[in-house]
């Protein structure tokens, strides 16, 4: 749940930068924004640290808890988790470094346009940044301060009947895991920092795996193809076909069917007395027949209405 | 007995006064006075003060249910004539005679609420119907009115024929016109009935009588006359026919079947498994179907009301399906609920220039009082709580569910109730949500508006405290 | 005292119809709603345990005018009471043709909903259930958007169908009560067979499911929310939708425990599917109002699933979420209607760059959205967390699928924010200014509530503890 804080923070930070860049979204054309937008810079940095899971930011504890839990259930899951964490740390800092460090690579015009975002953006940014930093502490695991799981205490009336965590790793293992991930994360951060802080626009393209890793285009494309597009398509399908045509169609169709049958049944009322009397006599016959066969009819009706 | 005799007397008084009193304004006063006297006399009789008594040799039996129904019917007639007196005067020249005919119709209804003999049933029905044929054609120069009258007469005679045939068959089957017997006779007949089966003649006769009665209450598939005749006859008389007359026919209907089920033939019914519920459920479903579905398409509010009256008859038939105490109470409530609302709607309709839905456009702006009253009437007919219409429907549903095994009729009923909301609310849309100007053919006086609001308030009052009506049955 | 909660809005509402001047009607409505709020607050704070009131109403059929106010009722009355002043103060500048009418209908709606939350008699509950519907129907149909008549009528007829099924269910159970009484307690002590429970369960739950609405009965909601005037939308989604959840907890769970255990799986499946379905559709919505509508359907789906998970912890979550979702969605609607007023469009794609033009509005919208996403430290986090927890305990897969919705909610919320606030200033937004002060004040109040309850939700949990205990341990 701490995730929500820094995710929101990142989104807003990115929005703030794009705003400043007058709609430019490509971080290759940014750089050096540190001096133009200090607040955005700091908050963005905090968010990156948090999401990368650097202690003591909020992401650290939650990530650590998740990884510990994963380790408890299966080491394979844990390794994937660590790998994911490393990737996250790497690409976050790549973005950070490209955007805020180094020299400005945009056009002259954009450089003039650069400015700190209005308060509407910076205030929520700051609030979220504070939350992103401290939110971790309320979830500090028992490892650091026994019985200090503030969140649990704080929600004590709610969780009073919660069973204790079923699987607890020994503290030693937890320390070990924590240390390994932290070191790896920090290493990957440093790598990214070094690599991209002085990024130049015409720098030679990376080769091989570096190219894939470094190029956010691939990530975006994969993300686009695997998640975003199908998701959008699927929800579009639900919205336009299932909801509008199928469900609403049935609902409105019922109404239309009633109107249609109204138009048809109305025709029985022809205004001809002879016709009416014929109908009456026929119905009389039907009543007679129905009366002497009512047992079957009732059985049929009860079969319909279960 | 009070009511029957007095209504006949006042009918004659009205006829005479139409010959001797020249002032047309006086008729309605005389009629109102007459109605109030009948009402009082009937209430006295309910508390066992019957002054006018003629030995009827058990052909009529006055019980609390019938008498109480009379009170409600007279009260509704008073409301009707107070609310639409001006329209009655505008129908034609023979105003006194219209009132006389209304009294005769009432006389027939009073007989129907007390009959204890199939012959009295027949006589009551005829006394009730014949004046109606005349009232339908009251607008002599109007071709539609004439056509309606003739149609009504033709089909009415046909149904009377069926009814008579049924009575004859029942007589052939049982050797008796009477519905109930004295206690000793019942005992002997029960003793003898163990081996006796209800004869084919009896059953066939009852089905024919049922058909005839279904015609009178405009239950499908014998309802075809209703829309044409309600549409063709002058609006005031459509209103009278659709409400009080229909209620009278219903009271005869339930009396017939309740008595025959409870008194003489229940054992025989049990023996051969004669169960009218099945037939009634078929008729109910057909009535609800024809009434509701056809009403949706109507563009004329008057015709829509005609179909709505058929649809409401479908709900009233729930009482005949269940035939228990709840059903009887519920029928009384329903009669009041339906009559007051329909009288109000027709009363306002009669003032309108344009009977179509478009004619109601923007009524809330130009005539807010009438629109409000109309809205309450329509809400009551659709059975929204806080209006008496809700309790009426509630009692009917309760009666059916109590019966057991016929829950499906209740479910079909509510589905059609939902459909009915559609056409009732179309009028509300026109009045409240659409732009337009309403033109009245006749100006709505202050008195008329006050009466409309009073009718609406009656509906709300009874809808909040329905025991005002029901308490009388328990005292 | 308890009756004041209903009486104040009813009386003020009726008076309001006769107030000609718009200003006076506004003052009256605001005063009355504040008075109701005060009364509710005093009651909630001072009253210990359950407050009851019992007056004779319809002794013949065993129905009393009895109100009772336990924890859940207290909380929802408070929500209802707090919602109206906020709605009024934020929409007070909108122009309506007949303000007296508008405020009168709004107040009557509030009264009806109060009655629903307070009623301890099933017939009375049904009464209020319908009575809340009628004024809101008129309100929305009269003052809504261009397709208002059809859209609102769809809503009306949908709910009316449901409530008639409910009526049948009520009568069905009533006939089974030993003492022929509508009192809630005698309904609680019914001994029903399995079949009876199943029938009753569906008859009751259908009505509530339509009101909530649960997938696939939800299609009335986006249309109605889109077409209704903003005040109508607010009261519909903030309070009225909670009636469905409330009634399920109050009636369905205790009366049909075995049927609930039989059918809860299928209902949870529908609820969770609906949750994901609505969230997915929200992703593609370009219309701000429809987006919020689908988001609301998703939240309600989660609540419904949590109710039927039959876990104490889930139920606790539902309790506080009912209140919190009411507050949040109210805030969202207020912001949305302010934005619509400023820009003249509801399309997200046309709203770019609003943050530069109206930063305060942007911040407020962001807060509401974050609360809608149930970010920690906003009020809905706790409720949602508890509900997920309950679902996980019921079934890990149900919980897992439900949790996917968290991501979806975040996606559509953040996309919506991006589209609206960042990017190019469009021609619609170029003239936008900050929302008027009254709207801002209302939003600030809501923000305070969001944060206070997010940080310290214990009062709500304590308040509703008794109901949760009662429901979980009744049988």
Short mmCIF file of N, CA and C in Angstrom, two decimals, chain C residues 181-323:
data_model
loop_
_atom_site.label_atom_id
_atom_site.label_comp_id
_atom_site.label_asym_id
_atom_site.label_seq_id
_atom_site.Cartn_x
_atom_site.Cartn_y
_atom_site.Cartn_z
N UNK C 181 -47.72 -10.27 12.01
CA UNK C 181 -47.20 -8.95 12.34
C UNK C 181 -46.08 -8.60 11.38
N UNK C 182 -45.96 -7.31 11.12
CA UNK C 182 -44.89 -6.86 10.24
C UNK C 182 -43.65 -6.44 11.02
N UNK C 183 -43.70 -6.62 12.35
CA UNK C 183 -42.56 -6.16 13.13
C UNK C 183 -41.30 -6.90 12.69
N UNK C 184 -40.21 -6.16 12.67
CA UNK C 184 -38.95 -6.75 12.20
C UNK C 184 -38.57 -7.94 13.06
N UNK C 185 -38.86 -7.81 14.37
CA UNK C 185 -38.44 -8.89 15.27
C UNK C 185 -39.19 -10.18 14.96
N UNK C 186 -40.47 -10.06 14.57
CA UNK C 186 -41.16 -11.32 14.29
C UNK C 186 -40.70 -11.88 12.95
N UNK C 187 -40.22 -11.02 12.06
CA UNK C 187 -39.62 -11.55 10.83
C UNK C 187 -38.31 -12.27 11.16
N UNK C 188 -37.58 -11.72 12.12
CA UNK C 188 -36.31 -12.35 12.48
C UNK C 188 -36.52 -13.73 13.08
N UNK C 189 -37.66 -13.92 13.72
CA UNK C 189 -37.85 -15.19 14.42
C UNK C 189 -38.65 -16.19 13.62
N UNK C 190 -38.76 -15.94 12.34
CA UNK C 190 -39.47 -16.89 11.49
C UNK C 190 -38.70 -18.20 11.40
N UNK C 191 -39.45 -19.28 11.34
CA UNK C 191 -38.81 -20.56 11.05
C UNK C 191 -39.24 -20.98 9.66
N UNK C 192 -38.33 -20.87 8.73
CA UNK C 192 -38.69 -21.14 7.35
C UNK C 192 -38.02 -22.42 6.88
N UNK C 193 -38.72 -23.12 6.01
CA UNK C 193 -38.09 -24.29 5.41
C UNK C 193 -37.10 -23.83 4.35
N UNK C 194 -36.35 -24.75 3.83
CA UNK C 194 -35.31 -24.38 2.86
C UNK C 194 -35.91 -23.75 1.61
N UNK C 195 -37.00 -24.33 1.10
CA UNK C 195 -37.62 -23.78 -0.10
C UNK C 195 -38.14 -22.38 0.17
N UNK C 196 -38.81 -22.24 1.30
CA UNK C 196 -39.35 -20.91 1.63
C UNK C 196 -38.24 -19.89 1.72
N UNK C 197 -37.14 -20.31 2.31
CA UNK C 197 -36.01 -19.38 2.40
C UNK C 197 -35.51 -18.99 1.02
N UNK C 198 -35.41 -19.99 0.15
CA UNK C 198 -34.88 -19.68 -1.18
C UNK C 198 -35.80 -18.71 -1.92
N UNK C 199 -37.10 -18.98 -1.88
CA UNK C 199 -38.04 -18.09 -2.56
C UNK C 199 -37.93 -16.69 -1.99
N UNK C 200 -38.03 -16.63 -0.67
CA UNK C 200 -38.00 -15.32 -0.02
C UNK C 200 -36.70 -14.59 -0.29
N UNK C 201 -35.63 -15.34 -0.27
CA UNK C 201 -34.32 -14.72 -0.49
C UNK C 201 -34.28 -14.00 -1.83
N UNK C 202 -34.72 -14.70 -2.89
CA UNK C 202 -34.61 -14.06 -4.20
C UNK C 202 -35.58 -12.92 -4.34
N UNK C 203 -36.77 -13.07 -3.78
CA UNK C 203 -37.73 -11.98 -3.87
C UNK C 203 -37.18 -10.73 -3.20
N UNK C 204 -36.54 -10.91 -2.06
CA UNK C 204 -35.99 -9.75 -1.36
C UNK C 204 -34.74 -9.24 -2.07
N UNK C 205 -33.85 -10.18 -2.37
CA UNK C 205 -32.54 -9.72 -2.82
C UNK C 205 -32.60 -9.06 -4.19
N UNK C 206 -33.53 -9.48 -5.02
CA UNK C 206 -33.64 -8.88 -6.34
C UNK C 206 -33.85 -7.37 -6.23
N UNK C 207 -34.76 -6.99 -5.33
CA UNK C 207 -35.02 -5.56 -5.16
C UNK C 207 -33.76 -4.84 -4.72
N UNK C 208 -33.05 -5.44 -3.78
CA UNK C 208 -31.87 -4.76 -3.25
C UNK C 208 -30.75 -4.75 -4.29
N UNK C 209 -30.66 -5.86 -5.04
CA UNK C 209 -29.59 -5.94 -6.03
C UNK C 209 -29.78 -4.90 -7.12
N UNK C 210 -31.04 -4.64 -7.48
CA UNK C 210 -31.27 -3.62 -8.49
C UNK C 210 -30.89 -2.26 -7.94
N UNK C 211 -31.20 -2.05 -6.70
CA UNK C 211 -30.92 -0.74 -6.12
C UNK C 211 -29.43 -0.48 -5.99
N UNK C 212 -28.67 -1.57 -5.75
CA UNK C 212 -27.24 -1.32 -5.42
C UNK C 212 -26.44 -0.64 -6.52
N UNK C 213 -26.35 -1.02 -7.72
CA UNK C 213 -26.84 -2.18 -8.42
C UNK C 213 -25.73 -3.21 -8.60
N UNK C 214 -26.11 -4.47 -8.61
CA UNK C 214 -25.15 -5.55 -8.84
C UNK C 214 -25.18 -5.91 -10.32
N UNK C 215 -24.02 -6.14 -10.89
CA UNK C 215 -23.93 -6.66 -12.25
C UNK C 215 -24.80 -7.91 -12.34
N UNK C 216 -25.59 -8.16 -13.35
CA UNK C 216 -25.80 -7.38 -14.57
C UNK C 216 -27.07 -6.51 -14.53
N UNK C 217 -27.44 -6.06 -13.35
CA UNK C 217 -28.65 -5.25 -13.27
C UNK C 217 -28.31 -3.77 -13.19
N UNK C 218 -27.14 -3.40 -13.65
CA UNK C 218 -26.62 -2.08 -13.34
C UNK C 218 -26.90 -1.04 -14.42
N UNK C 219 -27.48 -1.45 -15.56
CA UNK C 219 -27.41 -0.52 -16.69
C UNK C 219 -28.24 0.73 -16.50
N UNK C 220 -29.14 0.73 -15.52
CA UNK C 220 -29.87 1.99 -15.31
C UNK C 220 -28.95 3.07 -14.78
N UNK C 221 -27.89 2.63 -14.07
CA UNK C 221 -27.19 3.62 -13.27
C UNK C 221 -26.40 4.66 -14.07
N UNK C 222 -25.55 4.24 -15.00
CA UNK C 222 -24.82 5.28 -15.74
C UNK C 222 -25.77 6.24 -16.46
N UNK C 223 -26.82 5.69 -17.07
CA UNK C 223 -27.76 6.57 -17.76
C UNK C 223 -28.40 7.55 -16.81
N UNK C 224 -28.85 7.03 -15.67
CA UNK C 224 -29.54 7.91 -14.73
C UNK C 224 -28.58 8.96 -14.19
N UNK C 225 -27.36 8.55 -13.84
CA UNK C 225 -26.43 9.52 -13.28
C UNK C 225 -26.06 10.58 -14.31
N UNK C 226 -25.97 10.12 -15.56
CA UNK C 226 -25.57 11.06 -16.60
C UNK C 226 -26.65 12.11 -16.81
N UNK C 227 -27.91 11.66 -16.78
CA UNK C 227 -28.99 12.56 -17.15
C UNK C 227 -29.55 13.36 -15.99
N UNK C 228 -29.36 12.86 -14.78
CA UNK C 228 -29.97 13.55 -13.64
C UNK C 228 -29.28 14.89 -13.40
N UNK C 229 -29.98 15.83 -12.79
CA UNK C 229 -29.31 17.07 -12.39
C UNK C 229 -28.28 16.74 -11.32
N UNK C 230 -27.28 17.61 -11.16
CA UNK C 230 -26.16 17.19 -10.31
C UNK C 230 -26.61 16.88 -8.89
N UNK C 231 -27.56 17.69 -8.37
CA UNK C 231 -28.00 17.41 -7.00
C UNK C 231 -28.65 16.04 -6.92
N UNK C 232 -29.40 15.69 -7.95
CA UNK C 232 -30.06 14.39 -7.97
C UNK C 232 -29.05 13.27 -8.02
N UNK C 233 -28.05 13.43 -8.89
CA UNK C 233 -27.02 12.41 -8.99
C UNK C 233 -26.33 12.22 -7.66
N UNK C 234 -26.06 13.35 -7.01
CA UNK C 234 -25.32 13.26 -5.76
C UNK C 234 -26.12 12.47 -4.73
N UNK C 235 -27.38 12.80 -4.61
CA UNK C 235 -28.15 12.12 -3.56
C UNK C 235 -28.37 10.67 -3.94
N UNK C 236 -28.51 10.41 -5.23
CA UNK C 236 -28.67 9.02 -5.67
C UNK C 236 -27.46 8.19 -5.30
N UNK C 237 -26.28 8.68 -5.68
CA UNK C 237 -25.12 7.80 -5.52
C UNK C 237 -24.54 7.89 -4.12
N UNK C 238 -24.72 9.03 -3.46
CA UNK C 238 -24.11 9.13 -2.14
C UNK C 238 -24.94 8.38 -1.11
N UNK C 239 -26.25 8.48 -1.20
CA UNK C 239 -27.06 7.90 -0.14
C UNK C 239 -27.96 6.78 -0.64
N UNK C 240 -28.66 7.03 -1.75
CA UNK C 240 -29.73 6.09 -2.09
C UNK C 240 -29.20 4.70 -2.43
N UNK C 241 -28.05 4.67 -3.09
CA UNK C 241 -27.48 3.38 -3.46
C UNK C 241 -27.16 2.56 -2.21
N UNK C 242 -26.86 3.24 -1.12
CA UNK C 242 -26.55 2.53 0.12
C UNK C 242 -27.76 1.81 0.68
N UNK C 243 -28.94 2.25 0.24
CA UNK C 243 -30.15 1.59 0.72
C UNK C 243 -30.12 0.10 0.39
N UNK C 244 -29.59 -0.23 -0.78
CA UNK C 244 -29.55 -1.63 -1.18
C UNK C 244 -28.66 -2.45 -0.25
N UNK C 245 -27.46 -1.92 0.03
CA UNK C 245 -26.55 -2.64 0.92
C UNK C 245 -27.15 -2.72 2.31
N UNK C 246 -27.65 -1.59 2.75
CA UNK C 246 -28.25 -1.53 4.09
C UNK C 246 -29.32 -2.59 4.23
N UNK C 247 -30.23 -2.62 3.25
CA UNK C 247 -31.37 -3.53 3.35
C UNK C 247 -30.90 -4.97 3.29
N UNK C 248 -29.85 -5.23 2.50
CA UNK C 248 -29.34 -6.60 2.46
C UNK C 248 -28.84 -7.02 3.83
N UNK C 249 -28.11 -6.13 4.48
CA UNK C 249 -27.58 -6.49 5.79
C UNK C 249 -28.71 -6.61 6.79
N UNK C 250 -29.69 -5.72 6.69
CA UNK C 250 -30.73 -5.70 7.70
C UNK C 250 -31.75 -6.81 7.50
N UNK C 251 -32.07 -7.12 6.26
CA UNK C 251 -33.17 -8.06 6.02
C UNK C 251 -32.69 -9.41 5.51
N UNK C 252 -31.89 -9.37 4.46
CA UNK C 252 -31.58 -10.65 3.81
C UNK C 252 -30.73 -11.54 4.71
N UNK C 253 -29.67 -10.99 5.27
CA UNK C 253 -28.77 -11.84 6.06
C UNK C 253 -29.47 -12.46 7.26
N UNK C 254 -30.19 -11.68 8.08
CA UNK C 254 -30.78 -12.32 9.26
C UNK C 254 -32.00 -13.18 8.95
N UNK C 255 -32.78 -12.83 7.94
CA UNK C 255 -34.04 -13.56 7.76
C UNK C 255 -33.81 -14.87 7.01
N UNK C 256 -32.89 -14.86 6.07
CA UNK C 256 -32.70 -16.09 5.27
C UNK C 256 -31.29 -16.65 5.44
N UNK C 257 -30.90 -17.00 6.63
CA UNK C 257 -29.48 -17.38 6.81
C UNK C 257 -29.08 -18.58 5.96
N UNK C 258 -29.98 -19.56 5.85
CA UNK C 258 -29.58 -20.75 5.11
C UNK C 258 -29.50 -20.47 3.61
N UNK C 259 -30.48 -19.72 3.13
CA UNK C 259 -30.45 -19.37 1.71
C UNK C 259 -29.20 -18.55 1.40
N UNK C 260 -28.82 -17.70 2.32
CA UNK C 260 -27.62 -16.90 2.10
C UNK C 260 -26.41 -17.81 1.97
N UNK C 261 -26.37 -18.82 2.82
CA UNK C 261 -25.24 -19.75 2.71
C UNK C 261 -25.28 -20.55 1.42
N UNK C 262 -26.48 -20.76 0.90
CA UNK C 262 -26.58 -21.50 -0.36
C UNK C 262 -26.14 -20.64 -1.53
N UNK C 263 -26.58 -19.40 -1.53
CA UNK C 263 -26.42 -18.59 -2.74
C UNK C 263 -25.27 -17.61 -2.67
N UNK C 264 -24.58 -17.53 -1.53
CA UNK C 264 -23.59 -16.45 -1.45
C UNK C 264 -22.47 -16.63 -2.46
N UNK C 265 -22.18 -17.88 -2.83
CA UNK C 265 -21.10 -18.06 -3.80
C UNK C 265 -21.45 -17.40 -5.13
N UNK C 266 -22.66 -17.69 -5.58
CA UNK C 266 -23.03 -17.17 -6.89
C UNK C 266 -23.11 -15.65 -6.85
N UNK C 267 -23.57 -15.12 -5.73
CA UNK C 267 -23.66 -13.66 -5.67
C UNK C 267 -22.29 -13.03 -5.62
N UNK C 268 -21.40 -13.67 -4.90
CA UNK C 268 -20.04 -13.12 -4.86
C UNK C 268 -19.42 -13.17 -6.25
N UNK C 269 -19.69 -14.24 -6.97
CA UNK C 269 -19.15 -14.31 -8.34
C UNK C 269 -19.66 -13.13 -9.16
N UNK C 270 -20.96 -12.92 -9.09
CA UNK C 270 -21.52 -11.80 -9.85
C UNK C 270 -20.94 -10.47 -9.38
N UNK C 271 -20.81 -10.33 -8.08
CA UNK C 271 -20.33 -9.06 -7.55
C UNK C 271 -18.89 -8.82 -7.98
N UNK C 272 -18.07 -9.87 -7.91
CA UNK C 272 -16.66 -9.67 -8.27
C UNK C 272 -16.52 -9.45 -9.77
N UNK C 273 -17.27 -10.22 -10.54
CA UNK C 273 -17.24 -9.99 -11.99
C UNK C 273 -17.68 -8.56 -12.28
N UNK C 274 -18.73 -8.15 -11.60
CA UNK C 274 -19.22 -6.79 -11.81
C UNK C 274 -18.18 -5.76 -11.42
N UNK C 275 -17.47 -6.05 -10.36
CA UNK C 275 -16.43 -5.13 -9.90
C UNK C 275 -15.37 -4.93 -10.97
N UNK C 276 -14.89 -6.05 -11.52
CA UNK C 276 -13.86 -5.94 -12.56
C UNK C 276 -14.44 -5.34 -13.84
N UNK C 277 -15.62 -5.79 -14.14
CA UNK C 277 -16.29 -5.35 -15.36
C UNK C 277 -16.49 -3.83 -15.35
N UNK C 278 -17.02 -3.34 -14.24
CA UNK C 278 -17.26 -1.90 -14.17
C UNK C 278 -15.95 -1.14 -14.19
N UNK C 279 -14.92 -1.67 -13.52
CA UNK C 279 -13.64 -0.97 -13.54
C UNK C 279 -13.06 -0.92 -14.94
N UNK C 280 -13.20 -2.04 -15.66
CA UNK C 280 -12.67 -2.07 -17.01
C UNK C 280 -13.41 -1.09 -17.91
N UNK C 281 -14.70 -1.03 -17.73
CA UNK C 281 -15.45 -0.11 -18.57
C UNK C 281 -15.08 1.32 -18.24
N UNK C 282 -14.84 1.56 -16.95
CA UNK C 282 -14.48 2.92 -16.55
C UNK C 282 -13.21 3.37 -17.26
N UNK C 283 -12.32 2.42 -17.55
CA UNK C 283 -11.07 2.80 -18.22
C UNK C 283 -11.35 3.46 -19.56
N UNK C 284 -12.35 2.98 -20.24
CA UNK C 284 -12.62 3.50 -21.56
C UNK C 284 -13.63 4.64 -21.58
N UNK C 285 -14.12 5.03 -20.43
CA UNK C 285 -15.13 6.08 -20.45
C UNK C 285 -14.49 7.43 -20.71
N UNK C 286 -15.09 8.17 -21.59
CA UNK C 286 -14.59 9.51 -21.85
C UNK C 286 -15.47 10.54 -21.14
N UNK C 287 -16.63 10.09 -20.68
CA UNK C 287 -17.57 11.00 -20.05
C UNK C 287 -17.33 10.95 -18.55
N UNK C 288 -17.06 12.09 -17.97
CA UNK C 288 -16.67 12.12 -16.56
C UNK C 288 -17.77 11.54 -15.68
N UNK C 289 -19.03 11.90 -15.98
CA UNK C 289 -20.11 11.42 -15.13
C UNK C 289 -20.26 9.91 -15.23
N UNK C 290 -20.17 9.40 -16.45
CA UNK C 290 -20.30 7.95 -16.59
C UNK C 290 -19.12 7.23 -15.94
N UNK C 291 -17.95 7.88 -16.01
CA UNK C 291 -16.78 7.30 -15.37
C UNK C 291 -17.04 7.13 -13.88
N UNK C 292 -17.56 8.17 -13.26
CA UNK C 292 -17.81 8.08 -11.82
C UNK C 292 -18.91 7.05 -11.56
N UNK C 293 -19.88 7.00 -12.45
CA UNK C 293 -20.96 6.03 -12.27
C UNK C 293 -20.41 4.61 -12.26
N UNK C 294 -19.55 4.30 -13.23
CA UNK C 294 -19.01 2.94 -13.28
C UNK C 294 -18.09 2.68 -12.09
N UNK C 295 -17.37 3.70 -11.70
CA UNK C 295 -16.52 3.53 -10.53
C UNK C 295 -17.37 3.22 -9.32
N UNK C 296 -18.53 3.88 -9.24
CA UNK C 296 -19.42 3.63 -8.12
C UNK C 296 -19.97 2.20 -8.18
N UNK C 297 -20.30 1.74 -9.39
CA UNK C 297 -20.78 0.36 -9.52
C UNK C 297 -19.71 -0.60 -9.01
N UNK C 298 -18.46 -0.29 -9.36
CA UNK C 298 -17.38 -1.18 -8.93
C UNK C 298 -17.29 -1.21 -7.42
N UNK C 299 -17.34 -0.06 -6.81
CA UNK C 299 -17.24 -0.03 -5.34
C UNK C 299 -18.38 -0.78 -4.69
N UNK C 300 -19.59 -0.57 -5.24
CA UNK C 300 -20.74 -1.23 -4.66
C UNK C 300 -20.60 -2.74 -4.83
N UNK C 301 -20.05 -3.16 -5.98
CA UNK C 301 -19.86 -4.58 -6.20
C UNK C 301 -18.96 -5.17 -5.12
N UNK C 302 -17.92 -4.44 -4.79
CA UNK C 302 -17.03 -4.91 -3.74
C UNK C 302 -17.76 -5.03 -2.42
N UNK C 303 -18.57 -4.00 -2.13
CA UNK C 303 -19.30 -4.04 -0.86
C UNK C 303 -20.23 -5.24 -0.82
N UNK C 304 -20.91 -5.48 -1.95
CA UNK C 304 -21.85 -6.59 -2.00
C UNK C 304 -21.12 -7.90 -1.78
N UNK C 305 -19.99 -8.04 -2.45
CA UNK C 305 -19.22 -9.27 -2.29
C UNK C 305 -18.80 -9.44 -0.84
N UNK C 306 -18.39 -8.34 -0.22
CA UNK C 306 -17.91 -8.43 1.16
C UNK C 306 -19.06 -8.80 2.10
N UNK C 307 -20.25 -8.26 1.82
CA UNK C 307 -21.40 -8.61 2.66
C UNK C 307 -21.61 -10.11 2.60
N UNK C 308 -21.57 -10.67 1.40
CA UNK C 308 -21.89 -12.08 1.27
C UNK C 308 -20.71 -12.99 1.58
N UNK C 309 -19.54 -12.40 1.84
CA UNK C 309 -18.45 -13.25 2.30
C UNK C 309 -18.76 -13.76 3.69
N UNK C 310 -19.70 -13.10 4.38
CA UNK C 310 -20.17 -13.53 5.69
C UNK C 310 -19.04 -13.59 6.71
N UNK C 311 -18.07 -12.71 6.54
CA UNK C 311 -17.00 -12.62 7.52
C UNK C 311 -17.24 -11.36 8.33
N UNK C 312 -16.97 -11.49 9.60
CA UNK C 312 -17.19 -10.34 10.47
C UNK C 312 -16.36 -9.15 10.01
N UNK C 313 -15.15 -9.46 9.62
CA UNK C 313 -14.24 -8.38 9.27
C UNK C 313 -14.69 -7.70 7.97
N UNK C 314 -15.21 -8.53 7.05
CA UNK C 314 -15.71 -7.95 5.81
C UNK C 314 -16.90 -7.05 6.07
N UNK C 315 -17.76 -7.50 6.97
CA UNK C 315 -18.96 -6.73 7.28
C UNK C 315 -18.59 -5.40 7.93
N UNK C 316 -17.58 -5.46 8.80
CA UNK C 316 -17.12 -4.20 9.40
C UNK C 316 -16.65 -3.24 8.32
N UNK C 317 -15.93 -3.81 7.36
CA UNK C 317 -15.45 -2.98 6.27
C UNK C 317 -16.60 -2.37 5.50
N UNK C 318 -17.63 -3.19 5.23
CA UNK C 318 -18.77 -2.67 4.48
C UNK C 318 -19.41 -1.52 5.23
N UNK C 319 -19.53 -1.70 6.53
CA UNK C 319 -20.18 -0.66 7.34
C UNK C 319 -19.50 0.69 7.13
N UNK C 320 -18.20 0.70 7.39
CA UNK C 320 -17.57 2.02 7.31
C UNK C 320 -17.44 2.46 5.86
N UNK C 321 -17.37 1.50 4.96
CA UNK C 321 -17.25 1.89 3.57
C UNK C 321 -18.54 2.52 3.07
N UNK C 322 -19.66 2.08 3.60
CA UNK C 322 -20.92 2.70 3.19
C UNK C 322 -20.87 4.20 3.45
N UNK C 323 -20.41 4.54 4.63
CA UNK C 323 -20.31 5.96 4.96
C UNK C 323 -19.26 6.64 4.11
#
